[in-house]
mmCIF file of C-alpha atoms in Angstrom:
data_model
loop_
_atom_site.group_PDB
_atom_site.id
_atom_site.type_symbol
_atom_site.label_atom_id
_atom_site.label_comp_id
_atom_site.label_asym_id
_atom_site.label_seq_id
_atom_site.Cartn_x
_atom_site.Cartn_y
_atom_site.Cartn_z
ATOM 1 C CA MET J 29 58.558 -27.697 -32.852
ATOM 2 C CA MET J 30 57.150 -24.320 -33.869
ATOM 3 C CA ILE J 31 53.893 -25.950 -34.991
ATOM 4 C CA SER J 32 53.561 -27.738 -31.620
ATOM 5 C CA SER J 33 54.064 -24.488 -29.671
ATOM 6 C CA ASN J 34 51.427 -22.712 -31.746
ATOM 7 C CA LYS J 35 49.011 -25.589 -31.203
ATOM 8 C CA HIS J 36 49.513 -25.500 -27.400
ATOM 9 C CA ALA J 37 49.062 -21.737 -27.364
ATOM 10 C CA LYS J 38 45.851 -22.051 -29.379
ATOM 11 C CA ASP J 39 44.533 -24.742 -27.020
ATOM 12 C CA ARG J 40 45.294 -22.562 -23.997
ATOM 13 C CA SER J 41 43.535 -19.635 -25.650
ATOM 14 C CA LEU J 42 40.444 -21.743 -26.375
ATOM 15 C CA ARG J 43 40.378 -23.077 -22.802
ATOM 16 C CA SER J 44 40.665 -19.513 -21.461
ATOM 17 C CA ALA J 45 37.847 -18.317 -23.684
ATOM 18 C CA ARG J 46 35.619 -21.229 -22.608
ATOM 19 C CA TYR J 47 36.426 -20.507 -18.944
ATOM 20 C CA LEU J 48 35.561 -16.833 -19.347
ATOM 21 C CA LEU J 49 32.300 -17.668 -21.084
ATOM 22 C CA LEU J 50 31.396 -20.231 -18.413
ATOM 23 C CA SER J 51 32.244 -17.755 -15.648
ATOM 24 C CA ALA J 52 30.128 -15.065 -17.267
ATOM 25 C CA PHE J 53 27.231 -17.486 -17.621
ATOM 26 C CA CYS J 54 27.485 -18.519 -13.960
ATOM 27 C CA LEU J 55 27.523 -14.893 -12.868
ATOM 28 C CA LEU J 56 24.449 -14.156 -14.951
ATOM 29 C CA LEU J 57 22.693 -17.233 -13.583
ATOM 30 C CA THR J 58 23.534 -16.257 -10.024
ATOM 31 C CA ALA J 59 22.281 -12.714 -10.587
ATOM 32 C CA TYR J 60 19.093 -14.051 -12.117
ATOM 33 C CA CYS J 61 18.477 -16.367 -9.163
ATOM 34 C CA PHE J 62 18.726 -13.463 -6.757
ATOM 35 C CA LEU J 63 16.382 -11.215 -8.697
ATOM 36 C CA PRO J 64 13.023 -10.815 -6.918
ATOM 37 C CA SER J 65 10.146 -12.507 -8.664
ATOM 38 C CA ALA J 66 7.368 -10.382 -10.150
ATOM 39 C CA SER J 67 5.128 -11.581 -7.343
ATOM 40 C CA ASN J 68 7.596 -10.745 -4.572
ATOM 41 C CA GLY J 69 8.227 -7.317 -6.086
ATOM 42 C CA GLN J 70 4.566 -6.537 -5.446
ATOM 43 C CA ASP J 71 4.661 -7.687 -1.821
ATOM 44 C CA THR J 72 5.999 -5.968 1.289
ATOM 45 C CA PRO J 73 9.286 -7.105 2.899
ATOM 46 C CA ALA J 74 8.966 -8.882 6.236
ATOM 47 C CA ASN J 75 10.606 -6.133 8.290
ATOM 48 C CA ASN J 76 9.014 -3.010 6.764
ATOM 49 C CA TRP J 77 5.554 -1.614 6.116
ATOM 50 C CA SER J 78 6.815 1.771 5.041
ATOM 51 C CA GLN J 79 3.635 3.276 3.530
ATOM 52 C CA PHE J 80 -0.106 2.833 3.017
ATOM 53 C CA ARG J 81 -0.798 -0.739 1.821
ATOM 54 C CA GLY J 82 2.860 -1.605 2.422
ATOM 55 C CA ASN J 83 4.381 -1.055 -1.022
ATOM 56 C CA HIS J 84 4.185 0.957 -4.242
ATOM 57 C CA SER J 85 1.760 -1.544 -5.789
ATOM 58 C CA LEU J 86 -0.630 -1.088 -2.809
ATOM 59 C CA THR J 87 -1.226 -4.856 -2.692
ATOM 60 C CA GLY J 88 -1.564 -4.976 1.097
ATOM 61 C CA VAL J 89 0.505 -8.177 1.213
ATOM 62 C CA SER J 90 3.332 -8.774 3.707
ATOM 63 C CA GLN J 91 6.011 -11.469 3.635
ATOM 64 C CA SER J 92 6.234 -11.286 7.436
ATOM 65 C CA ALA J 93 5.742 -14.478 9.436
ATOM 66 C CA VAL J 94 2.846 -13.650 11.771
ATOM 67 C CA PRO J 95 2.384 -16.028 14.743
ATOM 68 C CA GLY J 96 -0.347 -18.617 14.325
ATOM 69 C CA THR J 97 -1.846 -17.650 17.676
ATOM 70 C CA LEU J 98 -2.107 -13.915 18.267
ATOM 71 C CA LYS J 99 -2.135 -12.033 21.541
ATOM 72 C CA GLN J 100 -2.327 -8.357 22.409
ATOM 73 C CA LEU J 101 1.185 -7.112 23.168
ATOM 74 C CA TRP J 102 0.614 -3.421 23.995
ATOM 75 C CA THR J 103 -1.605 -0.396 23.385
ATOM 76 C CA PHE J 104 -0.866 3.288 22.917
ATOM 77 C CA GLU J 105 -3.296 6.112 23.676
ATOM 78 C CA ALA J 106 -3.048 8.611 20.800
ATOM 79 C CA GLY J 107 -5.564 11.036 22.315
ATOM 80 C CA ASP J 108 -7.963 11.128 19.353
ATOM 81 C CA SER J 109 -9.326 8.985 16.534
ATOM 82 C CA ILE J 110 -6.884 6.969 14.420
ATOM 83 C CA GLU J 111 -8.283 6.550 10.918
ATOM 84 C CA SER J 112 -5.196 5.679 8.867
ATOM 85 C CA SER J 113 -2.649 2.913 8.667
ATOM 86 C CA ALA J 114 0.588 3.074 10.642
ATOM 87 C CA ALA J 115 4.014 2.730 9.045
ATOM 88 C CA ILE J 116 6.501 0.242 10.506
ATOM 89 C CA VAL J 117 10.205 0.462 9.707
ATOM 90 C CA GLY J 118 12.523 -1.913 11.541
ATOM 91 C CA GLY J 119 11.657 -1.512 15.200
ATOM 92 C CA THR J 120 9.776 1.784 14.918
ATOM 93 C CA VAL J 121 6.066 2.484 14.418
ATOM 94 C CA PHE J 122 4.894 5.828 12.987
ATOM 95 C CA VAL J 123 1.251 6.636 13.671
ATOM 96 C CA VAL J 124 -1.003 9.699 13.331
ATOM 97 C CA SER J 125 -4.369 10.791 14.691
ATOM 98 C CA GLN J 126 -7.062 13.464 14.606
ATOM 99 C CA LYS J 127 -5.159 15.086 17.476
ATOM 100 C CA GLY J 128 -2.762 16.399 14.835
ATOM 101 C CA GLU J 129 0.323 14.485 15.918
ATOM 102 C CA LEU J 130 2.798 12.206 14.199
ATOM 103 C CA VAL J 131 4.195 9.866 16.860
ATOM 104 C CA ALA J 132 7.200 7.514 16.700
ATOM 105 C CA LEU J 133 6.900 4.455 18.948
ATOM 106 C CA SER J 134 8.853 1.331 19.791
ATOM 107 C CA LEU J 135 7.426 -1.705 17.993
ATOM 108 C CA ASP J 136 8.706 -3.796 20.875
ATOM 109 C CA ASN J 137 6.739 -2.169 23.716
ATOM 110 C CA GLY J 138 4.930 0.967 22.465
ATOM 111 C CA ALA J 139 7.296 3.410 24.216
ATOM 112 C CA VAL J 140 7.226 6.918 22.697
ATOM 113 C CA TYR J 141 10.392 8.151 20.978
ATOM 114 C CA TRP J 142 9.062 11.548 19.877
ATOM 115 C CA LYS J 143 5.942 13.478 18.854
ATOM 116 C CA TYR J 144 5.607 15.959 15.995
ATOM 117 C CA PRO J 145 2.619 18.397 16.006
ATOM 118 C CA THR J 146 1.187 19.047 12.544
ATOM 119 C CA GLY J 147 -1.048 21.936 13.564
ATOM 120 C CA SER J 148 -4.119 20.374 11.938
ATOM 121 C CA PRO J 149 -6.004 17.105 12.467
ATOM 122 C CA ILE J 150 -4.919 14.103 10.400
ATOM 123 C CA GLY J 151 -7.626 11.969 8.818
ATOM 124 C CA GLU J 152 -7.040 9.055 6.494
ATOM 125 C CA SER J 153 -3.564 10.020 5.295
ATOM 126 C CA SER J 154 -1.046 7.356 6.351
ATOM 127 C CA PRO J 155 2.613 8.164 7.016
ATOM 128 C CA ALA J 156 5.282 7.060 4.536
ATOM 129 C CA PHE J 157 8.933 6.471 5.397
ATOM 130 C CA ASP J 158 11.872 6.731 3.022
ATOM 131 C CA ASN J 159 15.580 7.376 3.495
ATOM 132 C CA GLY J 160 15.318 8.618 7.065
ATOM 133 C CA VAL J 161 12.319 10.895 6.455
ATOM 134 C CA VAL J 162 8.634 10.463 7.370
ATOM 135 C CA TYR J 163 5.999 12.178 5.205
ATOM 136 C CA ILE J 164 2.405 12.857 6.284
ATOM 137 C CA GLY J 165 -0.516 14.943 5.012
ATOM 138 C CA ASP J 166 -3.073 16.704 7.198
ATOM 139 C CA LEU J 167 -6.603 18.062 6.872
ATOM 140 C CA GLY J 168 -5.235 21.587 6.654
ATOM 141 C CA GLY J 169 -3.789 20.626 3.267
ATOM 142 C CA VAL J 170 -0.160 20.490 4.398
ATOM 143 C CA LEU J 171 2.335 17.751 3.587
ATOM 144 C CA HIS J 172 5.032 17.511 6.254
ATOM 145 C CA ALA J 173 8.525 16.040 5.870
ATOM 146 C CA VAL J 174 9.904 15.041 9.276
ATOM 147 C CA ASN J 175 13.293 13.677 10.345
ATOM 148 C CA ALA J 176 12.586 10.085 11.410
ATOM 149 C CA SER J 177 15.310 9.963 14.037
ATOM 150 C CA ASP J 178 14.288 12.965 16.149
ATOM 151 C CA GLY J 179 10.923 14.292 14.886
ATOM 152 C CA ARG J 180 12.412 17.527 13.587
ATOM 153 C CA LYS J 181 10.589 19.324 10.751
ATOM 154 C CA LEU J 182 12.544 19.369 7.492
ATOM 155 C CA TRP J 183 10.045 21.126 5.222
ATOM 156 C CA SER J 184 6.337 21.431 4.470
ATOM 157 C CA PHE J 185 4.197 21.994 1.382
ATOM 158 C CA LYS J 186 0.768 23.636 1.356
ATOM 159 C CA ALA J 187 -1.816 22.332 -1.101
ATOM 160 C CA GLY J 188 -5.059 24.140 -1.853
ATOM 161 C CA ASN J 189 -7.333 21.878 0.205
ATOM 162 C CA ASP J 190 -7.498 18.846 2.524
ATOM 163 C CA ILE J 191 -5.026 15.989 2.161
ATOM 164 C CA LYS J 192 -6.576 12.577 2.828
ATOM 165 C CA SER J 193 -4.419 10.760 0.276
ATOM 166 C CA SER J 194 -1.292 9.063 1.597
ATOM 167 C CA PRO J 195 2.197 10.055 0.382
ATOM 168 C CA VAL J 196 4.162 7.698 -1.856
ATOM 169 C CA VAL J 197 7.920 8.176 -2.264
ATOM 170 C CA VAL J 198 9.601 7.130 -5.513
ATOM 171 C CA GLY J 199 13.304 7.942 -5.647
ATOM 172 C CA ASP J 200 13.748 11.674 -5.150
ATOM 173 C CA ARG J 201 10.030 12.397 -5.586
ATOM 174 C CA VAL J 202 7.005 12.231 -3.312
ATOM 175 C CA LEU J 203 3.469 11.949 -4.683
ATOM 176 C CA ILE J 204 0.429 13.242 -2.825
ATOM 177 C CA GLY J 205 -3.198 13.871 -3.754
ATOM 178 C CA SER J 206 -5.318 16.760 -2.485
ATOM 179 C CA TYR J 207 -8.942 17.757 -2.410
ATOM 180 C CA ASP J 208 -7.882 20.751 -4.521
ATOM 181 C CA GLN J 209 -8.225 18.252 -7.439
ATOM 182 C CA HIS J 210 -4.468 17.825 -8.003
ATOM 183 C CA LEU J 211 -1.985 15.002 -7.778
ATOM 184 C CA TYR J 212 1.321 16.626 -6.811
ATOM 185 C CA CYS J 213 4.847 15.433 -7.486
ATOM 186 C CA LEU J 214 7.272 17.148 -5.101
ATOM 187 C CA SER J 215 11.010 17.080 -4.555
ATOM 188 C CA THR J 216 11.957 15.057 -1.473
ATOM 189 C CA ARG J 217 14.828 17.494 -0.932
ATOM 190 C CA ASN J 218 12.792 20.635 -0.264
ATOM 191 C CA GLY J 219 9.132 20.068 -1.190
ATOM 192 C CA SER J 220 9.262 22.118 -4.361
ATOM 193 C CA VAL J 221 6.704 21.237 -7.046
ATOM 194 C CA ILE J 222 8.144 19.196 -9.913
ATOM 195 C CA TRP J 223 4.749 18.886 -11.572
ATOM 196 C CA LYS J 224 1.056 18.751 -10.710
ATOM 197 C CA PHE J 225 -1.719 16.930 -12.530
ATOM 198 C CA ARG J 226 -5.235 18.326 -12.400
ATOM 199 C CA SER J 227 -8.243 16.005 -12.346
ATOM 200 C CA GLU J 228 -11.898 16.996 -12.362
ATOM 201 C CA GLY J 229 -12.541 16.097 -8.730
ATOM 202 C CA PRO J 230 -10.873 15.738 -5.326
ATOM 203 C CA VAL J 231 -7.943 13.302 -5.274
ATOM 204 C CA HIS J 232 -8.756 11.102 -2.291
ATOM 205 C CA SER J 233 -6.996 8.031 -3.648
ATOM 206 C CA THR J 234 -3.398 7.149 -2.842
ATOM 207 C CA PRO J 235 -1.501 6.543 -6.102
ATOM 208 C CA SER J 236 0.003 3.153 -6.852
ATOM 209 C CA VAL J 237 3.197 3.135 -8.915
ATOM 210 C CA ALA J 238 4.693 0.706 -11.436
ATOM 211 C CA GLY J 239 6.880 1.085 -14.509
ATOM 212 C CA GLY J 240 7.244 4.837 -14.204
ATOM 213 C CA ILE J 241 3.473 5.389 -14.070
ATOM 214 C CA ALA J 242 1.337 6.595 -11.149
ATOM 215 C CA TYR J 243 -2.211 5.219 -11.105
ATOM 216 C CA PHE J 244 -5.106 6.668 -9.145
ATOM 217 C CA ALA J 245 -8.867 6.306 -9.245
ATOM 218 C CA GLY J 246 -10.515 9.675 -8.899
ATOM 219 C CA CYS J 247 -13.587 11.311 -7.503
ATOM 220 C CA ASP J 248 -14.084 12.426 -11.128
ATOM 221 C CA GLU J 249 -15.108 8.821 -11.929
ATOM 222 C CA VAL J 250 -11.924 8.268 -13.955
ATOM 223 C CA PHE J 251 -8.967 5.909 -13.454
ATOM 224 C CA HIS J 252 -5.843 7.904 -14.368
ATOM 225 C CA ALA J 253 -2.377 6.777 -15.472
ATOM 226 C CA VAL J 254 0.133 9.628 -15.138
ATOM 227 C CA ARG J 255 3.812 9.545 -16.138
ATOM 228 C CA LEU J 256 6.209 10.104 -13.243
ATOM 229 C CA SER J 257 8.733 11.776 -15.522
ATOM 230 C CA ASP J 258 6.649 14.778 -16.551
ATOM 231 C CA GLY J 259 3.150 14.511 -15.024
ATOM 232 C CA LYS J 260 1.469 13.957 -18.386
ATOM 233 C CA GLU J 261 -1.445 11.549 -18.609
ATOM 234 C CA ALA J 262 -0.510 8.309 -20.371
ATOM 235 C CA PHE J 263 -4.130 7.130 -20.541
ATOM 236 C CA ASN J 264 -7.366 7.018 -18.581
ATOM 237 C CA VAL J 265 -10.272 4.622 -18.192
ATOM 238 C CA SER J 266 -13.811 5.502 -17.134
ATOM 239 C CA SER J 267 -14.723 3.907 -13.798
ATOM 240 C CA GLY J 268 -18.320 4.968 -14.164
ATOM 241 C CA ALA J 269 -18.531 6.047 -10.536
ATOM 242 C CA TYR J 270 -16.983 8.125 -7.781
ATOM 243 C CA THR J 271 -14.037 6.302 -6.226
ATOM 244 C CA GLY J 272 -12.603 6.647 -2.720
ATOM 245 C CA ALA J 273 -10.492 3.484 -2.768
ATOM 246 C CA SER J 274 -6.899 3.236 -3.968
ATOM 247 C CA PRO J 275 -5.955 0.849 -6.807
ATOM 248 C CA ALA J 276 -3.925 -2.288 -6.051
ATOM 249 C CA LEU J 277 -1.644 -3.473 -8.867
ATOM 250 C CA ARG J 278 -0.920 -7.125 -9.572
ATOM 251 C CA ASP J 279 0.028 -8.995 -12.757
ATOM 252 C CA GLY J 280 -0.648 -6.115 -15.141
ATOM 253 C CA ALA J 281 -4.020 -5.200 -13.664
ATOM 254 C CA ALA J 282 -5.464 -2.646 -11.221
ATOM 255 C CA PHE J 283 -8.172 -3.563 -8.696
ATOM 256 C CA TYR J 284 -10.385 -1.063 -6.846
ATOM 257 C CA GLY J 285 -13.922 -0.515 -5.600
ATOM 258 C CA THR J 286 -16.350 2.308 -6.358
ATOM 259 C CA PHE J 287 -19.399 4.068 -4.922
ATOM 260 C CA ASN J 288 -21.456 2.370 -7.613
ATOM 261 C CA ASN J 289 -21.248 -0.777 -5.447
ATOM 262 C CA GLU J 290 -18.696 -2.435 -7.735
ATOM 263 C CA VAL J 291 -15.146 -3.763 -7.669
ATOM 264 C CA LEU J 292 -13.306 -3.205 -10.960
ATOM 265 C CA MET J 293 -10.350 -4.878 -12.607
ATOM 266 C CA VAL J 294 -8.615 -2.694 -15.202
ATOM 267 C CA LYS J 295 -6.251 -4.315 -17.725
ATOM 268 C CA LEU J 296 -3.385 -1.833 -17.890
ATOM 269 C CA ALA J 297 -1.866 -2.931 -21.205
ATOM 270 C CA GLU J 298 -5.252 -2.957 -22.922
ATOM 271 C CA ARG J 299 -6.417 0.208 -21.122
ATOM 272 C CA ARG J 300 -9.894 -1.089 -20.438
ATOM 273 C CA VAL J 301 -12.062 -2.565 -17.695
ATOM 274 C CA GLY J 302 -11.611 -6.351 -17.633
ATOM 275 C CA TRP J 303 -14.459 -7.121 -15.238
ATOM 276 C CA ARG J 304 -16.847 -5.641 -12.698
ATOM 277 C CA TYR J 305 -17.998 -7.435 -9.567
ATOM 278 C CA GLN J 306 -21.180 -6.617 -7.686
ATOM 279 C CA HIS J 307 -22.810 -8.602 -4.912
ATOM 280 C CA PRO J 308 -26.092 -9.992 -6.284
ATOM 281 C CA GLN J 309 -28.223 -8.781 -3.352
ATOM 282 C CA ARG J 310 -26.355 -6.231 -1.234
ATOM 283 C CA LYS J 311 -25.806 -2.977 -3.124
ATOM 284 C CA PHE J 312 -23.387 -0.874 -1.064
ATOM 285 C CA PRO J 313 -20.249 1.130 -1.900
ATOM 286 C CA PHE J 314 -16.718 -0.226 -1.624
ATOM 287 C CA TYR J 315 -14.598 2.316 0.261
ATOM 288 C CA SER J 316 -11.955 -0.134 1.470
ATOM 289 C CA SER J 317 -8.885 -0.692 -0.740
ATOM 290 C CA ALA J 318 -8.338 -4.244 -1.977
ATOM 291 C CA ALA J 319 -5.578 -6.650 -1.016
ATOM 292 C CA VAL J 320 -4.471 -8.869 -3.896
ATOM 293 C CA LEU J 321 -2.434 -12.089 -3.849
ATOM 294 C CA ASN J 322 -2.304 -14.947 -6.351
ATOM 295 C CA ASP J 323 -5.924 -15.870 -7.163
ATOM 296 C CA ARG J 324 -7.539 -13.795 -4.453
ATOM 297 C CA VAL J 325 -8.828 -10.215 -4.295
ATOM 298 C CA VAL J 326 -10.020 -9.295 -0.785
ATOM 299 C CA VAL J 327 -11.945 -6.096 -0.074
ATOM 300 C CA GLY J 328 -14.248 -4.733 2.615
ATOM 301 C CA GLY J 329 -17.688 -3.352 1.780
ATOM 302 C CA ARG J 330 -20.135 -0.973 3.382
ATOM 303 C CA ASP J 331 -22.536 -3.920 3.127
ATOM 304 C CA LYS J 332 -20.852 -5.224 6.350
ATOM 305 C CA LEU J 333 -19.097 -7.965 4.377
ATOM 306 C CA VAL J 334 -15.515 -8.848 3.591
ATOM 307 C CA HIS J 335 -15.488 -10.147 0.013
ATOM 308 C CA GLY J 336 -13.046 -12.767 -1.286
ATOM 309 C CA LEU J 337 -12.992 -12.813 -5.083
ATOM 310 C CA ASN J 338 -10.937 -14.770 -7.571
ATOM 311 C CA LYS J 339 -8.870 -13.057 -10.277
ATOM 312 C CA MET J 340 -11.783 -13.526 -12.720
ATOM 313 C CA GLY J 341 -14.006 -11.339 -10.547
ATOM 314 C CA LYS J 342 -16.180 -14.145 -9.163
ATOM 315 C CA ALA J 343 -17.078 -14.363 -5.481
ATOM 316 C CA VAL J 344 -15.365 -17.279 -3.726
ATOM 317 C CA TRP J 345 -16.494 -16.331 -0.213
ATOM 318 C CA THR J 346 -17.930 -13.548 1.913
ATOM 319 C CA PHE J 347 -17.531 -12.993 5.638
ATOM 320 C CA ALA J 348 -20.203 -11.089 7.565
ATOM 321 C CA THR J 349 -19.321 -8.536 10.234
ATOM 322 C CA ARG J 350 -21.768 -6.453 12.269
ATOM 323 C CA ALA J 351 -21.065 -3.076 10.603
ATOM 324 C CA ARG J 352 -19.531 -1.530 7.492
ATOM 325 C CA VAL J 353 -15.968 -2.537 6.605
ATOM 326 C CA GLU J 354 -13.941 0.515 5.617
ATOM 327 C CA SER J 355 -10.651 -0.919 6.867
ATOM 328 C CA SER J 356 -8.436 -2.131 4.009
ATOM 329 C CA PRO J 357 -7.483 -5.795 4.514
ATOM 330 C CA ALA J 358 -3.884 -6.986 4.810
ATOM 331 C CA ILE J 359 -2.649 -10.454 3.881
ATOM 332 C CA ALA J 360 0.187 -12.500 5.409
ATOM 333 C CA GLY J 361 0.832 -16.223 5.692
ATOM 334 C CA GLY J 362 -2.430 -17.324 4.091
ATOM 335 C CA ARG J 363 -4.534 -15.151 6.417
ATOM 336 C CA VAL J 364 -6.536 -11.939 6.048
ATOM 337 C CA PHE J 365 -6.326 -9.264 8.756
ATOM 338 C CA VAL J 366 -9.033 -6.595 8.755
ATOM 339 C CA GLY J 367 -10.935 -4.261 11.056
ATOM 340 C CA SER J 368 -14.644 -3.477 11.045
ATOM 341 C CA ASN J 369 -16.731 -0.588 12.299
ATOM 342 C CA ASP J 370 -18.329 -3.136 14.611
ATOM 343 C CA GLY J 371 -15.224 -2.645 16.792
ATOM 344 C CA ARG J 372 -13.680 -6.010 16.035
ATOM 345 C CA PHE J 373 -10.390 -7.007 14.475
ATOM 346 C CA TYR J 374 -10.774 -10.182 12.425
ATOM 347 C CA VAL J 375 -8.365 -12.846 11.187
ATOM 348 C CA LEU J 376 -9.760 -14.903 8.302
ATOM 349 C CA ASN J 377 -8.594 -17.823 6.204
ATOM 350 C CA LEU J 378 -7.534 -16.429 2.821
ATOM 351 C CA ALA J 379 -8.708 -19.505 0.907
ATOM 352 C CA ASN J 380 -12.257 -19.811 2.251
ATOM 353 C CA GLY J 381 -12.982 -16.775 4.460
ATOM 354 C CA ALA J 382 -13.454 -18.824 7.636
ATOM 355 C CA LYS J 383 -12.964 -16.845 10.861
ATOM 356 C CA LEU J 384 -9.793 -17.879 12.684
ATOM 357 C CA TRP J 385 -9.743 -15.261 15.464
ATOM 358 C CA GLU J 386 -11.264 -11.971 16.531
ATOM 359 C CA PHE J 387 -10.457 -9.222 19.022
ATOM 360 C CA ASN J 388 -13.070 -6.819 20.402
ATOM 361 C CA ALA J 389 -11.568 -3.322 20.560
ATOM 362 C CA GLY J 390 -14.865 -1.765 21.638
ATOM 363 C CA ALA J 391 -14.646 1.086 19.106
ATOM 364 C CA PRO J 392 -14.878 1.234 15.288
ATOM 365 C CA LEU J 393 -11.785 0.063 13.400
ATOM 366 C CA SER J 394 -11.888 1.959 10.112
ATOM 367 C CA ALA J 395 -8.076 2.171 10.048
ATOM 368 C CA SER J 396 -6.100 -0.429 8.134
ATOM 369 C CA PRO J 397 -3.619 -2.879 9.669
ATOM 370 C CA ALA J 398 0.154 -2.667 9.127
ATOM 371 C CA ILE J 399 2.286 -5.816 9.344
ATOM 372 C CA ALA J 400 6.043 -6.163 9.922
ATOM 373 C CA ASN J 401 8.464 -8.238 11.981
ATOM 374 C CA GLY J 402 5.741 -10.713 12.883
ATOM 375 C CA ARG J 403 3.556 -8.026 14.448
ATOM 376 C CA ILE J 404 0.304 -6.317 13.437
ATOM 377 C CA VAL J 405 -0.560 -2.736 14.345
ATOM 378 C CA ILE J 406 -4.020 -1.187 13.944
ATOM 379 C CA GLY J 407 -5.678 1.937 15.348
ATOM 380 C CA SER J 408 -9.241 2.543 16.504
ATOM 381 C CA GLN J 409 -11.589 5.524 16.484
ATOM 382 C CA ASP J 410 -11.295 5.868 20.268
ATOM 383 C CA GLY J 411 -7.619 6.730 19.820
ATOM 384 C CA ARG J 412 -6.060 3.420 20.857
ATOM 385 C CA LEU J 413 -3.303 1.831 18.812
ATOM 386 C CA TYR J 414 -3.111 -1.951 19.260
ATOM 387 C CA CYS J 415 -0.139 -4.211 18.618
ATOM 388 C CA PHE J 416 -0.654 -7.952 18.191
ATOM 389 C CA GLY J 417 1.922 -10.671 17.774
#
């Protein structure tokens, strides 16, 4: 009888152990299934476009479902040229202009919630939203932190020269480049300097961030990788040319154009240039920042073309506009959305570059589109902000 009791107890113990192991495995499997894929982690959620290019990887890709047939929903008169991308968070649009104002608008109808005066014009710096705060740099060299709910100033930081770079918020830190040749890492709490990294030229580029490293392509002709933890350079790669574009990160590589009329792919693990693309006939700089998804790299050129490359750096298609393309393309639902200095907003097929739709704004569109909640927002140099959906 004693032996039988021990046997039953042992069987119950084994069954309990198997149950616990099976439960643990199921929990791990469930957690794994809900982890974002590497691809999705480099794309922008459907309801937010919280910074320049949408996300820390600067891929310019949105998961938002944009209507197949677009129509103009509303416009907003900013009062001066809009040259940067808007931020969209939930139902609010944050946009800036040369007038020196940060404006919060309703995504639904363009109604103004509040306006914040920066005191200096704002050029190509795009607003970034994080944790209830909007950050924006101006041409007076000041980075502003503004309460997103009411437009109240929280703090400001003065760099030594113009800010045309866009802020990027990572945890409790905000990164910003300045024409004083520094990339700054500031505390989001009060704007105090945590570290600053000096390059040998103006920092026009917006940094992309992955794996604790900030990447930016400089006016010093160097692609820099700087550690977020302490501001020390992890490595650098020679671009061979002045760079105004910001690097997009995808699948362990960085993609960006230069003023030497090239688009580069840098292999981050190998710390070297993987390929260089140049149009065989038209030799013009690439100022636009690339959008990257799957086997397609899309970038505007000052040669009046939008270029669609594959991940090997070979041209798959080009689309001709009537003026230089400084707007950085955005991708959603198999389509490319991009402005041109010819005053038109274009929608192209991502696979083959065929034109699907265009809108004539009547003024240059050097600003970049923002996409969220099925809507697209883009500003023009005559001060109009357009919303399509």
